mmCIF file of C-alpha atoms in Angstrom:
data_model
loop_
_atom_site.group_PDB
_atom_site.id
_atom_site.type_symbol
_atom_site.label_atom_id
_atom_site.label_comp_id
_atom_site.label_asym_id
_atom_site.label_seq_id
_atom_site.Cartn_x
_atom_site.Cartn_y
_atom_site.Cartn_z
ATOM 1 C CA MET A 27 -14.751 -20.454 -45.945
ATOM 2 C CA ARG A 28 -11.415 -20.707 -44.189
ATOM 3 C CA ASP A 29 -8.570 -18.638 -45.616
ATOM 4 C CA TYR A 30 -5.675 -21.055 -46.031
ATOM 5 C CA GLN A 31 -3.366 -18.179 -46.924
ATOM 6 C CA GLU A 32 -3.594 -16.887 -43.364
ATOM 7 C CA PRO A 33 -0.311 -17.533 -41.476
ATOM 8 C CA PRO A 34 -0.548 -20.136 -38.687
ATOM 9 C CA PHE A 35 1.097 -17.733 -36.227
ATOM 10 C CA ASN A 36 0.525 -14.051 -35.703
ATOM 11 C CA PRO A 37 3.485 -12.197 -37.231
ATOM 12 C CA VAL A 38 5.897 -10.470 -34.880
ATOM 13 C CA PRO A 39 6.599 -6.799 -35.709
ATOM 14 C CA PRO A 40 10.094 -6.329 -37.235
ATOM 15 C CA VAL A 41 11.182 -3.942 -34.474
ATOM 16 C CA VAL A 42 10.852 -6.777 -31.950
ATOM 17 C CA TRP A 43 13.175 -8.944 -34.020
ATOM 18 C CA ALA A 44 15.575 -6.001 -34.237
ATOM 19 C CA VAL A 45 16.268 -6.268 -30.487
ATOM 20 C CA LEU A 46 15.665 -10.000 -30.132
ATOM 21 C CA LEU A 47 17.954 -11.318 -32.870
ATOM 22 C CA PRO A 48 21.169 -9.836 -31.380
ATOM 23 C CA ILE A 49 20.326 -11.494 -28.047
ATOM 24 C CA ILE A 50 19.774 -14.824 -29.789
ATOM 25 C CA ALA A 51 22.842 -14.505 -32.018
ATOM 26 C CA VAL A 52 25.196 -13.686 -29.146
ATOM 27 C CA GLU A 53 23.869 -16.555 -27.036
ATOM 28 C CA VAL A 54 24.097 -19.061 -29.898
ATOM 29 C CA VAL A 55 27.754 -18.201 -30.471
ATOM 30 C CA LEU A 56 28.633 -18.294 -26.759
ATOM 31 C CA SER A 57 26.722 -21.541 -26.139
ATOM 32 C CA LEU A 58 28.277 -23.291 -29.130
ATOM 33 C CA GLY A 59 31.694 -22.080 -28.057
ATOM 34 C CA SER A 60 31.332 -23.232 -24.462
ATOM 35 C CA SER A 61 30.104 -26.624 -25.700
ATOM 36 C CA GLY A 62 33.141 -27.027 -27.930
ATOM 37 C CA TYR A 63 31.220 -27.089 -31.210
ATOM 38 C CA VAL A 64 32.952 -24.017 -32.659
ATOM 39 C CA GLY A 65 36.149 -22.118 -32.033
ATOM 40 C CA GLY A 66 38.263 -24.910 -30.612
ATOM 41 C CA PRO A 67 39.473 -25.123 -26.996
ATOM 42 C CA GLY A 68 39.813 -21.357 -26.694
ATOM 43 C CA ALA A 69 36.088 -20.879 -27.293
ATOM 44 C CA ILE A 70 35.300 -22.263 -23.849
ATOM 45 C CA GLY A 71 36.320 -18.889 -22.431
ATOM 46 C CA TRP A 72 34.283 -16.792 -24.869
ATOM 47 C CA ARG A 73 31.462 -16.200 -22.407
ATOM 48 C CA GLN A 74 33.799 -14.987 -19.699
ATOM 49 C CA SER A 75 35.554 -12.706 -22.175
ATOM 50 C CA ALA A 76 32.203 -11.319 -23.347
ATOM 51 C CA LEU A 77 31.154 -10.611 -19.768
ATOM 52 C CA GLN A 78 34.421 -8.825 -19.062
ATOM 53 C CA SER A 79 34.006 -6.712 -22.213
ATOM 54 C CA PHE A 80 30.292 -5.898 -22.100
ATOM 55 C CA ALA A 81 28.863 -6.439 -18.584
ATOM 56 C CA LEU A 82 28.343 -3.492 -16.233
ATOM 57 C CA SER A 83 30.013 -3.097 -12.873
ATOM 58 C CA PRO A 84 28.069 -0.853 -10.462
ATOM 59 C CA GLN A 85 31.369 0.860 -9.630
ATOM 60 C CA MET A 86 31.825 2.156 -13.181
ATOM 61 C CA LEU A 87 29.381 5.030 -12.748
ATOM 62 C CA ASP A 88 30.998 6.020 -9.436
ATOM 63 C CA GLU A 89 34.407 6.039 -11.088
ATOM 64 C CA MET A 90 33.282 8.243 -13.974
ATOM 65 C CA VAL A 91 31.637 10.707 -11.574
ATOM 66 C CA ALA A 92 34.611 10.742 -9.195
ATOM 67 C CA ARG A 93 37.096 11.390 -11.988
ATOM 68 C CA GLY A 94 34.813 13.751 -13.877
ATOM 69 C CA ASN A 95 35.735 11.827 -16.995
ATOM 70 C CA TRP A 96 33.547 10.300 -19.706
ATOM 71 C CA ASN A 97 34.811 6.761 -20.229
ATOM 72 C CA SER A 98 33.391 5.450 -23.508
ATOM 73 C CA ASP A 99 34.063 1.830 -22.557
ATOM 74 C CA TYR A 100 32.156 2.199 -19.288
ATOM 75 C CA ALA A 101 29.370 4.207 -20.928
ATOM 76 C CA LYS A 102 28.703 1.654 -23.678
ATOM 77 C CA ARG A 103 28.127 -1.028 -21.034
ATOM 78 C CA PHE A 104 24.888 0.656 -19.956
ATOM 79 C CA VAL A 105 23.565 -0.752 -23.254
ATOM 80 C CA THR A 106 25.767 -3.756 -24.069
ATOM 81 C CA TYR A 107 25.100 -5.526 -20.763
ATOM 82 C CA MET A 108 21.587 -6.303 -22.047
ATOM 83 C CA PHE A 109 22.932 -8.586 -24.772
ATOM 84 C CA VAL A 110 25.191 -10.909 -22.753
ATOM 85 C CA HIS A 111 23.802 -13.517 -20.375
ATOM 86 C CA ALA A 112 25.081 -15.900 -17.758
ATOM 87 C CA SER A 113 23.737 -19.009 -19.489
ATOM 88 C CA LEU A 114 21.502 -20.334 -22.242
ATOM 89 C CA VAL A 115 18.565 -20.570 -19.814
ATOM 90 C CA HIS A 116 19.073 -16.955 -18.729
ATOM 91 C CA ALA A 117 19.031 -15.751 -22.347
ATOM 92 C CA LEU A 118 16.088 -18.005 -23.198
ATOM 93 C CA PHE A 119 13.822 -16.506 -20.545
ATOM 94 C CA VAL A 120 14.781 -12.966 -21.571
ATOM 95 C CA ALA A 121 14.022 -13.843 -25.200
ATOM 96 C CA ILE A 122 10.621 -15.301 -24.263
ATOM 97 C CA PHE A 123 9.673 -12.191 -22.268
ATOM 98 C CA THR A 124 10.885 -9.897 -25.039
ATOM 99 C CA LEU A 125 9.025 -11.819 -27.737
ATOM 100 C CA ALA A 126 5.742 -12.155 -25.856
ATOM 101 C CA LEU A 127 5.533 -8.666 -24.340
ATOM 102 C CA GLY A 128 7.334 -7.017 -27.239
ATOM 103 C CA LYS A 129 4.784 -8.251 -29.753
ATOM 104 C CA MET A 130 1.879 -6.800 -27.776
ATOM 105 C CA VAL A 131 3.631 -3.487 -27.135
ATOM 106 C CA ALA A 132 4.943 -3.086 -30.695
ATOM 107 C CA GLU A 133 1.457 -3.573 -32.103
ATOM 108 C CA ILE A 134 0.364 -0.401 -30.280
ATOM 109 C CA PHE A 135 3.480 1.781 -30.145
ATOM 110 C CA ARG A 136 5.418 3.048 -33.130
ATOM 111 C CA PRO A 137 8.806 1.387 -33.800
ATOM 112 C CA LEU A 138 10.839 4.343 -32.513
ATOM 113 C CA ALA A 139 8.693 4.500 -29.378
ATOM 114 C CA PHE A 140 9.184 0.762 -28.844
ATOM 115 C CA LEU A 141 12.965 1.127 -29.108
ATOM 116 C CA THR A 142 12.895 4.100 -26.750
ATOM 117 C CA ILE A 143 11.012 2.058 -24.151
ATOM 118 C CA PHE A 144 13.263 -0.991 -24.543
ATOM 119 C CA PHE A 145 16.596 0.810 -24.370
ATOM 120 C CA GLY A 146 15.356 3.548 -22.039
ATOM 121 C CA ALA A 147 14.236 0.927 -19.529
ATOM 122 C CA GLY A 148 17.515 -0.944 -19.852
ATOM 123 C CA ILE A 149 19.576 2.192 -19.259
ATOM 124 C CA ALA A 150 17.331 3.325 -16.385
ATOM 125 C CA GLY A 151 17.721 -0.088 -14.776
ATOM 126 C CA ALA A 152 21.493 0.100 -15.086
ATOM 127 C CA LEU A 153 21.581 3.613 -13.617
ATOM 128 C CA ALA A 154 19.379 2.650 -10.669
ATOM 129 C CA TYR A 155 21.496 -0.436 -10.029
ATOM 130 C CA SER A 156 24.702 1.624 -10.166
ATOM 131 C CA LEU A 157 23.351 4.228 -7.743
ATOM 132 C CA VAL A 158 22.672 1.721 -4.951
ATOM 133 C CA PRO A 159 25.667 1.861 -2.583
ATOM 134 C CA GLY A 160 27.567 -1.291 -1.717
ATOM 135 C CA LEU A 161 26.680 -3.427 -4.732
ATOM 136 C CA GLU A 162 29.540 -5.390 -6.263
ATOM 137 C CA VAL A 163 27.803 -7.986 -8.470
ATOM 138 C CA TRP A 164 28.061 -7.117 -12.151
ATOM 139 C CA LEU A 165 24.834 -6.511 -14.070
ATOM 140 C CA ILE A 166 24.176 -8.701 -17.113
ATOM 141 C CA GLY A 167 21.205 -9.723 -19.227
ATOM 142 C CA GLY A 168 18.182 -8.127 -20.822
ATOM 143 C CA TYR A 169 15.702 -8.466 -17.976
ATOM 144 C CA PRO A 170 15.589 -4.709 -17.161
ATOM 145 C CA ALA A 171 14.729 -3.935 -20.803
ATOM 146 C CA ALA A 172 12.157 -6.761 -20.879
ATOM 147 C CA TYR A 173 10.653 -5.416 -17.662
ATOM 148 C CA GLY A 174 10.374 -2.077 -19.451
ATOM 149 C CA LEU A 175 8.114 -3.805 -21.974
ATOM 150 C CA ILE A 176 6.129 -5.202 -19.047
ATOM 151 C CA GLY A 177 5.827 -1.609 -17.821
ATOM 152 C CA ALA A 178 4.494 -0.477 -21.200
ATOM 153 C CA PHE A 179 2.066 -3.403 -21.351
ATOM 154 C CA THR A 180 0.921 -2.608 -17.804
ATOM 155 C CA PHE A 181 0.344 0.992 -18.865
ATOM 156 C CA LEU A 182 -1.890 -0.144 -21.721
ATOM 157 C CA ILE A 183 -3.970 -2.327 -19.388
ATOM 158 C CA TRP A 184 -4.073 0.427 -16.751
ATOM 159 C CA SER A 185 -5.306 2.982 -19.294
ATOM 160 C CA ARG A 186 -8.009 0.643 -20.556
ATOM 161 C CA LEU A 187 -9.203 -0.198 -17.044
ATOM 162 C CA ARG A 188 -9.324 3.481 -16.103
ATOM 163 C CA SER A 189 -11.289 4.323 -19.238
ATOM 164 C CA THR A 190 -13.887 1.618 -18.527
ATOM 165 C CA GLY A 191 -14.198 2.425 -14.825
ATOM 166 C CA ASP A 192 -12.740 -0.896 -13.669
ATOM 167 C CA ASN A 193 -10.216 -1.333 -10.863
ATOM 168 C CA ALA A 194 -6.971 -0.036 -12.413
ATOM 169 C CA ALA A 195 -4.879 -1.749 -9.725
ATOM 170 C CA ARG A 196 -5.511 -5.033 -11.528
ATOM 171 C CA ALA A 197 -3.045 -3.882 -14.172
ATOM 172 C CA PHE A 198 -0.177 -4.420 -11.729
ATOM 173 C CA VAL A 199 -0.912 -8.088 -11.017
ATOM 174 C CA LEU A 200 1.695 -9.280 -13.539
ATOM 175 C CA ILE A 201 4.587 -7.223 -12.168
ATOM 176 C CA GLY A 202 3.579 -8.033 -8.603
ATOM 177 C CA THR A 203 3.594 -11.754 -9.380
ATOM 178 C CA LEU A 204 6.961 -11.625 -11.130
ATOM 179 C CA LEU A 205 8.649 -9.666 -8.356
ATOM 180 C CA GLY A 206 7.116 -11.973 -5.768
ATOM 181 C CA LEU A 207 8.537 -14.995 -7.567
ATOM 182 C CA GLN A 208 11.942 -13.316 -7.785
ATOM 183 C CA LEU A 209 11.880 -12.644 -4.051
ATOM 184 C CA LEU A 210 10.836 -16.231 -3.315
ATOM 185 C CA PHE A 211 13.559 -17.754 -5.477
ATOM 186 C CA GLY A 212 16.072 -15.343 -3.984
ATOM 187 C CA MET A 213 15.224 -16.480 -0.465
ATOM 188 C CA LEU A 214 15.267 -20.171 -1.415
ATOM 189 C CA PHE A 215 18.307 -20.322 -3.675
ATOM 190 C CA GLY A 216 20.070 -16.990 -3.264
ATOM 191 C CA SER A 217 20.360 -14.477 -6.073
ATOM 192 C CA ALA A 218 22.020 -11.267 -7.149
ATOM 193 C CA PRO A 219 20.233 -7.992 -6.318
ATOM 194 C CA ASP A 220 19.479 -7.395 -9.992
ATOM 195 C CA TRP A 221 15.786 -7.101 -9.120
ATOM 196 C CA ILE A 222 16.649 -3.453 -8.443
ATOM 197 C CA ALA A 223 17.429 -2.958 -12.133
ATOM 198 C CA ASP A 224 14.340 -4.951 -13.142
ATOM 199 C CA LEU A 225 12.029 -2.814 -10.996
ATOM 200 C CA ALA A 226 13.624 0.394 -12.292
ATOM 201 C CA GLY A 227 13.223 -0.889 -15.860
ATOM 202 C CA PHE A 228 9.536 -1.555 -15.238
ATOM 203 C CA ALA A 229 9.023 1.925 -13.764
ATOM 204 C CA ALA A 230 10.837 3.515 -16.710
ATOM 205 C CA GLY A 231 8.764 1.573 -19.242
ATOM 206 C CA PHE A 232 5.536 2.574 -17.504
ATOM 207 C CA ALA A 233 6.553 6.247 -17.236
ATOM 208 C CA LEU A 234 7.830 6.508 -20.817
ATOM 209 C CA SER A 235 4.542 5.130 -22.084
ATOM 210 C CA PHE A 236 2.786 8.313 -20.933
ATOM 211 C CA LEU A 237 4.921 10.267 -23.400
ATOM 212 C CA LEU A 238 5.117 7.737 -26.213
ATOM 213 C CA VAL A 239 1.600 6.299 -26.348
ATOM 214 C CA PRO A 240 -0.149 6.978 -29.684
ATOM 215 C CA GLY A 241 -1.922 10.303 -29.363
ATOM 216 C CA GLY A 242 0.589 11.552 -26.811
ATOM 217 C CA PRO A 243 0.129 12.436 -23.152
ATOM 218 C CA GLN A 244 -2.774 14.741 -24.009
ATOM 219 C CA GLN A 245 -4.821 11.717 -25.053
ATOM 220 C CA VAL A 246 -4.076 10.031 -21.725
ATOM 221 C CA LEU A 247 -5.070 13.156 -19.813
ATOM 222 C CA VAL A 248 -8.338 13.376 -21.731
ATOM 223 C CA ARG A 249 -9.153 9.779 -20.824
ATOM 224 C CA LEU A 250 -8.283 10.319 -17.163
ATOM 225 C CA ARG A 251 -10.291 13.552 -16.921
ATOM 226 C CA ARG A 252 -13.367 11.663 -18.082
ATOM 227 C CA ARG A 253 -13.202 9.805 -14.788
#
């Protein structure tokens, strides 16, 4: 007999909402302001003000290193840039990636491990982006952190394929497809070089998973040694 008490949708772990809701809340406020629904005429500039306050310039890391000074405003942007986006569509795609991949990752990893992957990937992406010489476009949006979740999800598939003796390279089809699409759209329409941060976020998410997977790295080594 069917259980009518069963929810129609699979519940999303609370830790996913913990990172997703700030993204949604910020975008709702900025979109309503730019549309003139809240805040009056001055709200039209809220998005630009948010970008100036929270986005990351690749020169900020160079400046801190050159001066030998810790600038708290610059440092915070290695995290805050993930929560401001160029448009509603930009934020929507990040939210979809975070919700879909985050749910699958959070069901395996502990909440603290999930947060470490999400923010670790975002910070790693920002660092990699800042270390590339000659970049001037500011970094915004949560794609590097979302790509970190893709990295963790890829790790889970990779581990399972290795344990069953299947071709582990199949685990990288998703990231290969996404980066290929980014390259194609970049050639057709032009785009910022933020794919550098996305790729670094993916690599960080994949690497961190070795340390944070339930059972620890020893469990992964045991599985690999069985091959």
